[in-house]
XYZ file of C-alpha atoms in Angstrom:
690
model
C -8.315 -11.310 -64.496
C -5.366 -8.910 -64.707
C -3.705 -7.857 -61.397
C -4.919 -4.502 -60.054
C -2.117 -2.134 -59.015
C -2.941 1.009 -56.946
C -0.099 3.556 -56.933
C 1.188 4.275 -53.424
C -0.709 1.302 -51.911
C 0.459 -1.844 -53.627
C 4.172 -2.662 -53.898
C 4.192 -4.057 -57.447
C 7.435 -2.372 -58.429
C 9.187 -2.705 -54.973
C 8.959 1.029 -54.445
C 8.582 0.618 -50.632
C 11.906 -1.114 -50.532
C 13.503 1.685 -52.585
C 11.981 4.344 -50.309
C 13.094 2.510 -47.138
C 16.646 2.187 -48.524
C 16.777 5.893 -49.291
C 15.241 6.823 -45.882
C 17.731 4.640 -44.034
C 20.512 6.778 -45.361
C 18.549 9.925 -44.508
C 18.030 8.695 -40.893
C 21.775 8.419 -40.151
C 21.970 12.001 -38.670
C 18.864 11.311 -36.521
C 20.291 8.032 -35.262
C 23.553 9.751 -34.307
C 21.677 12.492 -32.486
C 19.546 9.983 -30.577
C 22.692 8.134 -29.538
C 24.152 11.442 -28.431
C 20.998 12.151 -26.374
C 21.157 8.732 -24.702
C 24.803 9.346 -23.879
C 23.976 12.715 -22.262
C 21.225 11.076 -20.169
C 23.563 8.339 -19.057
C 26.151 10.992 -18.062
C 23.516 12.874 -16.119
C 22.453 9.689 -14.338
C 26.108 8.912 -13.554
C 26.594 12.336 -11.951
C 23.440 11.850 -9.901
C 24.922 8.539 -8.689
C 28.143 10.277 -7.724
C 26.136 12.941 -5.941
C 24.155 10.323 -3.961
C 27.304 8.475 -2.841
C 29.140 11.665 -1.925
C 26.121 12.860 0.042
C 25.972 9.617 2.021
C 29.707 9.891 2.748
C 29.291 13.545 3.806
C 26.502 12.571 6.238
C 28.485 9.744 7.778
C 31.494 12.115 8.043
C 29.420 14.782 9.816
C 28.165 12.155 12.245
C 31.757 11.614 13.415
C 32.432 15.203 14.510
C 29.019 16.854 15.044
C 27.414 17.386 18.443
C 25.629 14.010 18.130
C 28.902 12.124 17.397
C 28.936 8.543 18.664
C 32.066 9.022 20.747
C 30.031 10.825 23.376
C 27.288 8.144 23.602
C 26.945 6.321 26.908
C 25.346 2.982 27.696
C 24.056 1.710 31.033
C 24.180 -1.928 32.012
C 22.389 -3.485 34.971
C 23.364 -6.419 37.135
C 19.689 -7.471 37.115
C 17.933 -6.392 33.926
C 14.811 -8.348 34.969
C 14.361 -5.836 37.821
C 15.822 -2.530 36.627
C 17.417 -1.202 33.444
C 18.636 2.260 32.519
C 19.208 4.582 29.622
C 22.197 6.907 29.892
C 22.242 10.330 28.302
C 25.325 11.811 26.603
C 26.024 13.977 29.700
C 25.812 11.061 32.176
C 28.880 10.548 34.311
C 30.922 7.377 33.998
C 30.599 5.139 37.024
C 28.173 2.999 39.009
C 24.785 3.658 40.554
C 23.381 1.499 43.346
C 19.583 0.891 43.259
C 17.082 -1.107 45.354
C 13.660 -1.613 43.826
C 11.096 -1.973 46.606
C 8.095 -2.164 44.208
C 7.279 -1.070 40.655
C 4.458 1.321 39.846
C 1.195 -0.507 39.249
C -2.268 0.006 37.817
C -5.799 -0.882 38.850
C -6.832 -4.204 37.293
C -10.266 -5.491 38.270
C -11.785 -8.900 37.459
C -15.509 -9.614 37.447
C -17.308 -12.656 38.823
C -17.828 -15.553 36.443
C -20.138 -14.670 33.515
C -21.862 -16.748 30.909
C -20.214 -16.907 27.471
C -23.301 -15.303 25.942
C -23.609 -12.612 28.626
C -24.901 -9.192 27.627
C -24.226 -5.678 28.893
C -27.312 -3.492 29.423
C -27.703 -0.120 27.773
C -26.541 3.001 29.469
C -23.871 5.664 29.671
C -20.629 3.927 30.715
C -18.044 6.284 32.219
C -14.510 5.352 33.269
C -12.066 7.819 34.832
C -8.306 7.471 35.417
C -6.638 10.500 37.011
C -7.635 13.471 34.872
C -8.648 11.368 31.834
C -12.263 10.225 31.238
C -13.683 7.794 28.769
C -17.507 7.915 28.452
C -19.800 6.533 25.793
C -23.423 5.583 25.277
C -23.976 1.844 24.905
C -27.145 0.598 23.259
C -26.890 -2.800 24.918
C -25.630 -6.070 23.472
C -23.105 -8.852 23.690
C -20.258 -8.481 26.149
C -17.728 -9.187 23.378
C -19.080 -6.212 21.415
C -18.959 -4.103 24.565
C -15.275 -4.940 25.108
C -14.432 -4.037 21.515
C -16.346 -0.748 21.802
C -14.609 0.204 25.052
C -11.128 -0.626 23.653
C -11.763 1.524 20.551
C -12.338 4.455 22.857
C -9.671 3.577 25.388
C -7.189 6.240 24.254
C -4.334 4.741 26.292
C -6.469 5.265 29.410
C -8.326 2.003 29.897
C -8.768 -1.357 28.246
C -10.917 -4.417 28.742
C -10.523 -8.127 27.907
C -12.324 -11.394 28.481
C -10.605 -14.188 30.457
C -11.792 -17.731 29.907
C -12.532 -19.425 33.216
C -14.053 -22.659 31.982
C -15.779 -24.074 28.950
C -18.875 -21.868 29.288
C -17.710 -19.273 31.828
C -15.595 -16.172 31.507
C -14.644 -13.076 33.458
C -14.381 -9.449 32.380
C -10.999 -7.792 33.125
C -11.007 -4.024 33.222
C -7.627 -2.340 33.708
C -6.232 1.162 33.852
C -3.306 2.011 31.599
C -1.801 4.666 33.919
C 0.307 3.849 36.910
C 0.582 5.703 40.210
C -1.444 6.177 43.411
C -3.291 9.122 41.867
C -4.432 7.023 38.892
C -7.278 5.099 40.499
C -9.768 3.536 38.125
C -13.172 5.117 38.868
C -16.386 3.753 37.366
C -19.439 5.985 37.081
C -22.987 5.932 35.754
C -23.954 2.598 34.166
C -20.409 1.321 34.501
C -20.701 1.575 38.302
C -24.087 -0.155 38.355
C -22.813 -2.953 36.138
C -19.690 -3.380 38.263
C -21.734 -3.635 41.481
C -24.112 -6.175 39.932
C -21.384 -8.391 38.434
C -18.894 -8.703 41.237
C -16.355 -6.183 39.975
C -16.917 -3.678 42.827
C -18.605 -3.635 46.182
C -19.349 -0.839 48.623
C -16.718 -0.023 51.206
C -18.917 0.281 54.286
C -16.278 1.470 56.761
C -15.063 4.290 54.588
C -18.384 5.827 53.531
C -20.325 8.373 55.505
C -23.955 7.297 55.303
C -27.002 9.212 56.519
C -30.750 9.045 55.995
C -31.088 5.637 57.730
C -33.428 6.848 60.449
C -36.702 8.801 60.094
C -35.560 11.000 62.954
C -33.141 12.598 60.467
C -35.977 13.707 58.218
C -37.742 17.096 58.621
C -40.513 18.815 56.787
C -39.231 20.516 53.623
C -38.918 24.307 53.873
C -41.634 26.457 52.332
C -40.912 27.505 48.794
C -40.655 31.129 47.804
C -42.653 30.379 44.656
C -45.011 27.614 43.586
C -44.100 25.625 40.468
C -46.639 25.267 37.663
C -47.546 21.779 38.880
C -48.826 23.141 42.206
C -52.569 23.488 42.320
C -54.696 25.070 44.976
C -56.244 22.380 47.055
C -53.456 19.853 46.897
C -52.215 18.569 50.301
C -49.202 20.257 51.853
C -46.001 18.189 51.501
C -44.658 17.026 54.844
C -42.415 14.250 56.109
C -45.164 12.771 58.287
C -46.085 9.937 55.873
C -42.514 9.253 54.789
C -41.263 5.829 55.797
C -37.695 4.579 56.372
C -37.110 0.833 56.196
C -34.128 -1.437 55.366
C -32.001 1.428 54.058
C -34.738 2.797 51.830
C -36.736 6.030 52.146
C -40.289 5.814 50.693
C -42.208 8.930 49.840
C -45.942 8.417 49.100
C -47.676 10.988 46.849
C -47.535 14.601 48.083
C -44.806 14.084 50.692
C -41.298 15.487 51.115
C -38.453 15.932 53.545
C -35.323 17.818 54.272
C -32.162 16.044 55.576
C -29.047 17.775 56.880
C -25.693 17.085 55.253
C -22.902 16.226 57.712
C -20.829 19.243 58.555
C -17.428 19.919 56.868
C -18.120 17.635 53.927
C -18.132 20.542 51.433
C -14.728 21.690 52.645
C -12.988 18.773 50.823
C -12.861 19.495 47.080
C -12.887 15.773 46.209
C -15.899 14.923 48.361
C -18.845 13.425 46.529
C -22.458 12.735 47.646
C -24.551 9.999 46.025
C -27.992 8.415 46.254
C -30.305 6.520 43.998
C -34.035 6.790 43.444
C -36.796 5.011 41.595
C -40.447 5.794 40.980
C -43.486 3.497 41.103
C -47.019 4.270 40.085
C -49.635 4.031 42.879
C -53.315 4.891 43.209
C -53.819 8.542 42.400
C -55.205 10.724 45.233
C -56.833 13.404 43.064
C -60.240 11.587 42.591
C -60.682 11.307 46.334
C -59.589 14.919 46.861
C -62.029 16.173 44.191
C -64.880 14.199 45.814
C -64.157 15.712 49.231
C -64.134 19.217 47.788
C -67.576 18.885 46.128
C -69.517 17.239 49.060
C -71.692 19.846 50.842
C -72.801 19.298 54.559
C -76.620 19.189 55.106
C -77.670 21.698 57.824
C -80.739 20.718 59.917
C -83.551 23.145 60.595
C -83.012 25.622 63.399
C -86.280 24.445 65.061
C -89.004 26.351 67.020
C -89.975 27.221 70.613
C -93.670 27.223 71.764
C -95.543 28.395 74.827
C -99.183 27.501 74.963
C -100.346 28.634 71.599
C -97.382 30.863 70.915
C -94.786 29.404 68.537
C -91.447 31.117 67.985
C -89.302 30.156 64.964
C -85.522 29.954 65.622
C -83.203 31.977 63.342
C -81.331 29.789 60.797
C -77.619 29.082 61.344
C -75.199 31.569 59.787
C -72.396 29.023 59.094
C -70.299 30.151 56.053
C -69.568 27.081 53.804
C -66.534 27.240 51.393
C -67.455 27.880 47.793
C -67.678 24.986 45.400
C -64.292 24.834 43.516
C -64.740 25.835 39.872
C -62.074 23.389 38.520
C -61.290 19.833 39.662
C -57.705 18.882 40.617
C -55.604 17.453 37.800
C -53.271 14.475 38.479
C -49.576 15.415 38.739
C -46.926 13.129 37.182
C -43.164 13.262 36.628
C -42.661 15.801 39.365
C -40.246 14.283 41.873
C -37.805 17.079 42.554
C -34.480 17.162 44.438
C -32.802 20.311 45.675
C -29.557 21.419 47.278
C -30.423 23.779 50.112
C -27.698 26.286 51.014
C -26.995 28.008 54.330
C -28.283 31.335 52.921
C -31.723 29.832 52.457
C -31.560 29.434 48.652
C -32.275 26.227 46.843
C -30.786 24.853 43.603
C -32.653 22.141 41.761
C -30.696 18.993 40.883
C -31.091 18.091 37.225
C -32.083 14.440 36.923
C -33.495 14.552 33.396
C -30.362 13.242 31.703
C -29.677 10.347 34.120
C -30.144 6.957 32.456
C -32.306 4.426 34.226
C -30.441 1.243 35.177
C -31.967 -1.510 33.012
C -31.740 -4.047 35.839
C -32.696 -2.152 39.006
C -34.789 0.570 37.423
C -32.953 3.140 39.548
C -31.331 6.451 38.720
C -28.069 7.372 40.420
C -27.528 11.005 41.501
C -23.914 11.955 42.078
C -22.918 15.429 43.299
C -19.445 16.904 43.546
C -19.777 18.938 46.747
C -17.138 21.414 45.529
C -19.883 22.702 43.215
C -22.064 23.503 46.274
C -19.738 25.181 48.804
C -22.598 26.396 51.034
C -24.677 23.190 51.096
C -26.329 22.391 54.401
C -29.157 19.973 53.426
C -30.869 17.986 50.711
C -34.545 18.619 50.056
C -36.838 16.108 48.370
C -40.354 16.926 47.200
C -42.649 14.266 45.677
C -45.192 16.529 44.027
C -46.828 13.632 42.221
C -50.354 12.569 43.045
C -50.081 8.965 41.809
C -46.390 8.050 42.245
C -44.351 6.733 45.124
C -40.654 7.706 45.147
C -38.130 5.332 46.808
C -34.683 6.678 47.699
C -31.565 4.862 48.900
C -29.732 6.097 51.931
C -27.308 8.993 51.250
C -23.531 8.237 50.928
C -20.634 10.665 51.048
C -17.006 9.773 50.261
C -13.714 11.311 49.137
C -13.484 10.207 45.479
C -9.669 10.518 45.516
C -8.800 8.814 48.753
C -11.955 6.909 49.499
C -13.956 5.932 46.435
C -16.717 4.408 48.442
C -16.215 1.179 46.538
C -13.574 -1.483 46.490
C -12.728 -4.187 43.946
C -13.982 -7.686 44.684
C -11.217 -9.402 42.674
C -8.278 -6.976 42.298
C -5.394 -8.383 40.282
C -3.410 -5.256 41.165
C -4.070 -1.824 42.685
C -2.800 1.525 41.472
C 0.400 2.472 43.283
C 3.636 4.426 42.942
C 7.008 2.920 42.139
C 9.233 2.857 45.193
C 13.042 2.662 45.000
C 15.957 3.329 47.283
C 18.884 5.438 46.017
C 21.798 6.557 48.150
C 19.854 5.266 51.213
C 16.833 7.506 50.415
C 13.436 5.964 49.651
C 11.875 7.608 46.603
C 8.340 7.329 45.241
C 7.340 8.053 41.656
C 4.026 7.488 39.835
C 5.610 5.761 36.824
C 8.179 3.043 36.174
C 10.249 5.429 34.035
C 12.199 7.630 36.434
C 14.406 10.334 34.952
C 14.724 12.830 37.789
C 16.702 10.881 40.389
C 20.139 10.192 38.832
C 21.357 13.061 36.580
C 21.065 12.228 32.885
C 20.080 8.631 33.572
C 16.561 7.234 33.094
C 15.738 4.250 35.285
C 13.246 1.680 34.023
C 11.651 -0.239 36.896
C 10.380 -3.775 36.216
C 10.319 -5.930 39.353
C 11.373 -5.784 43.013
C 14.978 -6.622 43.806
C 16.175 -9.024 46.508
C 19.440 -7.110 46.947
C 21.042 -3.855 45.885
C 21.656 -3.870 42.114
C 24.236 -1.876 40.190
C 23.827 0.305 37.120
C 27.155 0.943 35.372
C 27.622 3.737 32.849
C 30.299 3.223 30.162
C 31.119 4.541 26.718
C 29.155 3.138 23.799
C 32.094 1.673 21.917
C 29.966 -0.387 19.589
C 28.163 2.740 18.333
C 31.530 4.401 17.685
C 32.853 1.341 15.877
C 29.709 1.047 13.734
C 29.998 4.740 12.760
C 33.642 4.289 11.726
C 32.830 1.199 9.678
C 29.954 3.040 8.015
C 32.313 5.953 7.206
C 34.945 3.661 5.668
C 32.290 1.835 3.621
C 30.839 5.082 2.214
C 34.357 6.430 1.568
C 35.307 3.357 -0.471
C 32.046 3.512 -2.511
C 32.890 7.102 -3.529
C 36.431 6.130 -4.465
C 35.183 3.140 -6.450
C 32.649 5.227 -8.345
C 35.307 7.831 -9.240
C 37.661 5.036 -10.359
C 34.954 3.494 -12.599
C 34.036 6.826 -14.230
C 37.636 8.070 -14.741
C 39.254 4.875 -16.049
C 38.418 2.175 -18.616
C 40.158 -0.742 -16.928
C 37.785 -3.718 -16.476
C 39.716 -5.014 -13.466
C 38.488 -2.005 -11.478
C 35.036 -3.585 -11.507
C 36.126 -7.191 -11.071
C 38.031 -6.154 -7.908
C 34.776 -5.027 -6.311
C 33.625 -8.464 -5.213
C 30.707 -7.065 -3.172
C 28.854 -6.016 -6.355
C 26.029 -8.201 -7.600
C 25.886 -9.395 -11.220
C 23.425 -6.672 -12.143
C 25.513 -3.991 -10.411
C 28.591 -5.177 -12.310
C 26.738 -4.910 -15.616
C 25.621 -1.394 -14.760
C 29.135 -0.445 -13.685
C 30.507 -1.680 -17.027
C 28.191 0.701 -18.826
C 29.709 3.604 -16.816
C 33.319 2.427 -17.146
C 35.525 5.263 -18.468
C 32.513 7.520 -19.087
C 34.404 10.627 -17.775
C 37.909 9.474 -18.591
C 38.877 12.954 -19.844
C 37.315 14.759 -16.809
C 40.274 15.528 -14.562
C 38.045 16.945 -11.809
C 37.303 13.456 -10.604
C 40.923 12.394 -10.330
C 41.765 15.707 -8.585
C 38.976 15.192 -6.089
C 40.083 11.658 -5.439
C 43.665 12.862 -4.786
C 42.401 15.541 -2.393
C 40.236 13.063 -0.476
C 43.166 10.650 -0.142
C 45.325 13.441 1.139
C 42.714 14.390 3.753
C 42.347 10.890 5.195
C 46.090 10.309 5.265
C 47.036 13.657 6.850
C 48.331 14.289 10.373
C 46.007 16.258 12.718
C 47.830 17.502 15.842
C 44.831 18.551 17.932
C 47.116 19.105 20.933
C 50.856 19.285 21.655
C 50.945 15.811 23.206
C 48.186 14.191 21.172
C 48.650 10.387 21.276
C 46.540 9.816 18.138
C 46.740 12.145 15.166
C 46.171 9.905 12.146
C 43.645 7.350 10.896
C 46.412 4.739 10.458
C 47.000 4.817 14.241
C 43.527 3.435 14.889
C 43.761 0.667 12.270
C 42.277 2.465 9.235
C 44.502 2.916 6.190
C 45.097 1.742 2.653
C 47.377 -1.005 3.994
C 45.590 -1.913 7.232
C 45.406 -5.567 6.226
C 49.127 -5.840 6.944
C 50.295 -6.962 3.470
C 54.123 -6.614 3.587
C 54.697 -7.733 0.002
C 54.205 -4.264 -1.400
C 51.098 -2.423 -2.541
C 48.457 -4.403 -4.475
C 46.677 -2.899 -7.440
C 43.496 -2.358 -5.364
C 45.394 -0.603 -2.594
C 46.894 1.776 -5.149
C 43.351 2.739 -6.146
C 42.852 4.416 -2.759
C 40.482 2.124 -0.849
C 40.623 2.162 2.968
C 40.958 -1.015 4.991
C 40.247 -1.749 8.673
C 42.378 -3.694 11.070
C 39.552 -4.625 13.417
C 41.705 -5.920 16.237
C 43.721 -2.724 16.332
C 40.596 -0.616 16.105
C 38.976 -2.442 19.068
C 42.085 -1.921 21.129
C 42.234 1.825 20.490
C 38.485 2.206 21.123
C 38.978 0.643 24.540
C 41.718 3.046 25.512
C 41.595 6.222 23.362
C 37.976 6.924 22.521
C 38.235 10.669 23.212
C 41.446 10.918 21.104
C 39.661 9.256 18.146
C 36.880 11.809 18.361
C 39.410 14.650 18.229
C 41.110 13.583 14.991
C 37.750 13.836 13.210
C 36.940 17.284 14.566
C 38.236 19.742 17.188
C 38.024 23.414 18.015
C 41.388 24.905 17.117
C 40.784 28.542 18.150
C 38.346 28.251 21.097
C 35.258 29.662 19.365
C 33.143 26.547 20.135
C 33.105 25.608 16.450
C 34.823 22.557 15.044
C 37.384 23.933 12.519
C 39.997 21.191 12.051
C 40.144 17.393 11.689
C 39.464 14.707 9.128
C 35.694 15.111 9.338
C 35.777 18.901 9.026
C 38.151 18.827 6.019
C 36.347 16.010 4.238
C 32.963 17.667 4.819
C 34.182 20.871 3.175
C 35.708 18.966 0.256
C 32.521 17.028 -0.392
C 30.341 20.079 0.159
C 31.939 21.837 -2.809
C 30.696 18.943 -4.947
C 27.202 18.166 -3.677
C 25.894 21.505 -2.379
C 23.450 23.603 -4.390
C 25.412 25.324 -7.085
C 28.364 22.970 -6.500
C 30.493 21.128 -8.988
C 28.047 18.311 -9.718
C 25.171 20.756 -10.032
C 27.076 22.781 -12.598
C 28.037 19.672 -14.541
C 24.436 18.536 -14.671
C 23.318 21.999 -15.641
C 25.605 21.876 -18.655
C 24.404 18.373 -19.585
C 20.750 19.532 -19.235
C 21.417 22.293 -21.749
C 22.975 19.735 -24.118
C 19.995 17.424 -23.667
C 17.616 20.263 -24.478
C 19.575 21.158 -27.655
C 19.753 17.535 -28.689
C 16.013 17.069 -28.238
C 15.448 20.142 -30.390
C 17.699 18.733 -33.113
C 15.900 15.409 -32.959
C 12.515 17.059 -33.430
C 13.905 19.058 -36.409
C 15.421 15.980 -37.999
C 12.260 13.935 -37.462
C 10.226 16.715 -39.168
C 12.670 16.776 -42.079
C 12.524 13.003 -42.436
C 8.710 13.042 -42.426
C 8.736 15.599 -45.241
C 11.413 13.650 -47.154
C 9.506 10.388 -46.853
C 6.263 12.050 -47.964
C 8.068 13.546 -50.962
C 9.548 10.188 -51.979
C 6.243 8.407 -51.651
C 4.579 11.064 -53.792
C 7.194 10.765 -56.543
C 7.229 6.990 -56.562
C 3.466 6.950 -56.534
C 3.386 9.093 -59.676
C 5.972 6.825 -61.247
C 3.865 3.764 -60.444
C 0.837 5.494 -61.954
C 2.704 6.208 -65.164
C 4.034 2.627 -65.345
C 0.547 1.287 -64.765
C -0.805 3.487 -67.576
C 1.905 2.328 -69.974
C 1.271 -1.240 -69.009
C -2.397 -0.749 -69.735
C -1.697 0.682 -73.185
C 0.670 -2.180 -73.968
C -2.014 -4.654 -72.990
C -4.521 -2.922 -75.261
C -2.153 -3.043 -78.267
C -1.325 -6.685 -77.634
C -5.005 -7.568 -77.508
C -5.684 -5.661 -80.754
C -2.794 -7.402 -82.550
C -3.762 -10.810 -81.287
C -7.372 -10.268 -82.319
C -6.391 -9.310 -85.934
C -4.343 -12.432 -86.369
C -7.198 -14.675 -85.321
C -9.415 -13.199 -88.006
């Protein structure tokens, strides 16, 4: 079968090769324009690199003469850094400070009794207070490990907990405050207090707690109420203290009893005084059935009788005793009505809200805690058990100063909250933290451990910081000089001399080599920078140091006496470290002055190497500066080049389409002629065979 040729699709006549050869010639302007665009982008990238290096140099230059210059930095060393260290401010005076550390500030750290590895913590509201910070959360109950994690998530730099392994299957809970000082006692409240008392973390401090309610003689009948609550029904017994019992530190109130107990005088005068008691309820036989039965029983009155004389009988008049009416409604049992009140000296009462108090899962008790500052006129506590089938059991009442006398003490205290105590200039000083910044002017003392003897803090100049800043300045200066050398010259040895460059950095530098060879602004800037760092700055009439070379920084600081090397002629600075160390030891203030000083007394640095170099670099890197203007011009060229590329690409697309159309028509014609030739050949060959 003859080969099928489709014009514009098949390449029978090599038309694609012809078109590609013609288009290659047509693409030459586009290729040149793309190369031009790439060159512009490389130039723009090179200027950005120069800008970055000059900016870094400018920042390191400013650091040498600004307010925060390293020449004013001070360091403080201690003869016993295990006990006390110090941080010196820039205004600290040179010299020595004598310090005795009597004790560092400490925190409360309480350890529990031994607990099982699988111990649990009951549900409740766990509240921890340190100074004026409180951490409180509701715990649903669960493993002690989960409780520790939950507490630590909420610790907020106030409190933390951890588990200490005691033996293979025993552990102890460690709870510690994160704030030091005598006023930062760790206080446990609500379920946290109950748990601590039950697990050997805390115990009551008997001698420091005022207790009352231990003798029935202290209990009196509750005062009459000005109004009757809804739970009061006519016919219920009056509440008195007669049936109340006191035994073994517990006060038991049977149904329908109550009492009033006086609060010791002067307690409310102390703002930090707190009163506490616990109570629990227990169901007992309800008294309402018996009361209802008594109310409905009617007495039977006997007949009045008669009197007779012979046959005369006289009937006595019946008794006129008035019996109470039968009550229309029976008494209803009363539940959940054990009420507690604060009675004030003016005769008023305020009910204590106990609805939100969580029941201790172990003891079944609720703990009532009152801040007496909230009840300035308190004179007694009134308890009324209105219930008809519930016995209320109260603990004795306790009062304590929650700041000075918490009413509880740790069983196993690893440390107690206390102030740091030091001696300075023979004066004993107490502070709540181990960071003390208000004793020695501009010096912060850090207290760690007690000292056995007087230790010394010595304040000296921070020469290492000054030296590091100078080395950083020289390094950044040389990088700027190197970049300007690379861009303004096409000598390969410029790059090979920079032995600190990696292989990749050398390859990139070779791409930039001589890129701005005709741009004299770079060579002019280099000359001006060299002039600045080599100049003489007489900051005073008798200034001992006025030049960088005097402190061991110059283009020939290495001490080569055989003439200048090629690299030295390129303007790089060198450091004679031995000479620099010597001058830093003796002339630190003079070094600072050659980088910047106030020449006219207006409190503004206006002369010096740093000031001059900062201005010179600023003209290049600031907004609207030399580099910004150069990049702006390149950006415009990039935009024009991209427009030209789009235009040329469009022209090439049209040209290629035109060529493919023409060559397609040519292929069609050739195919047609070929077909006709084949037909003629077939006809001729057929005639011959006949």
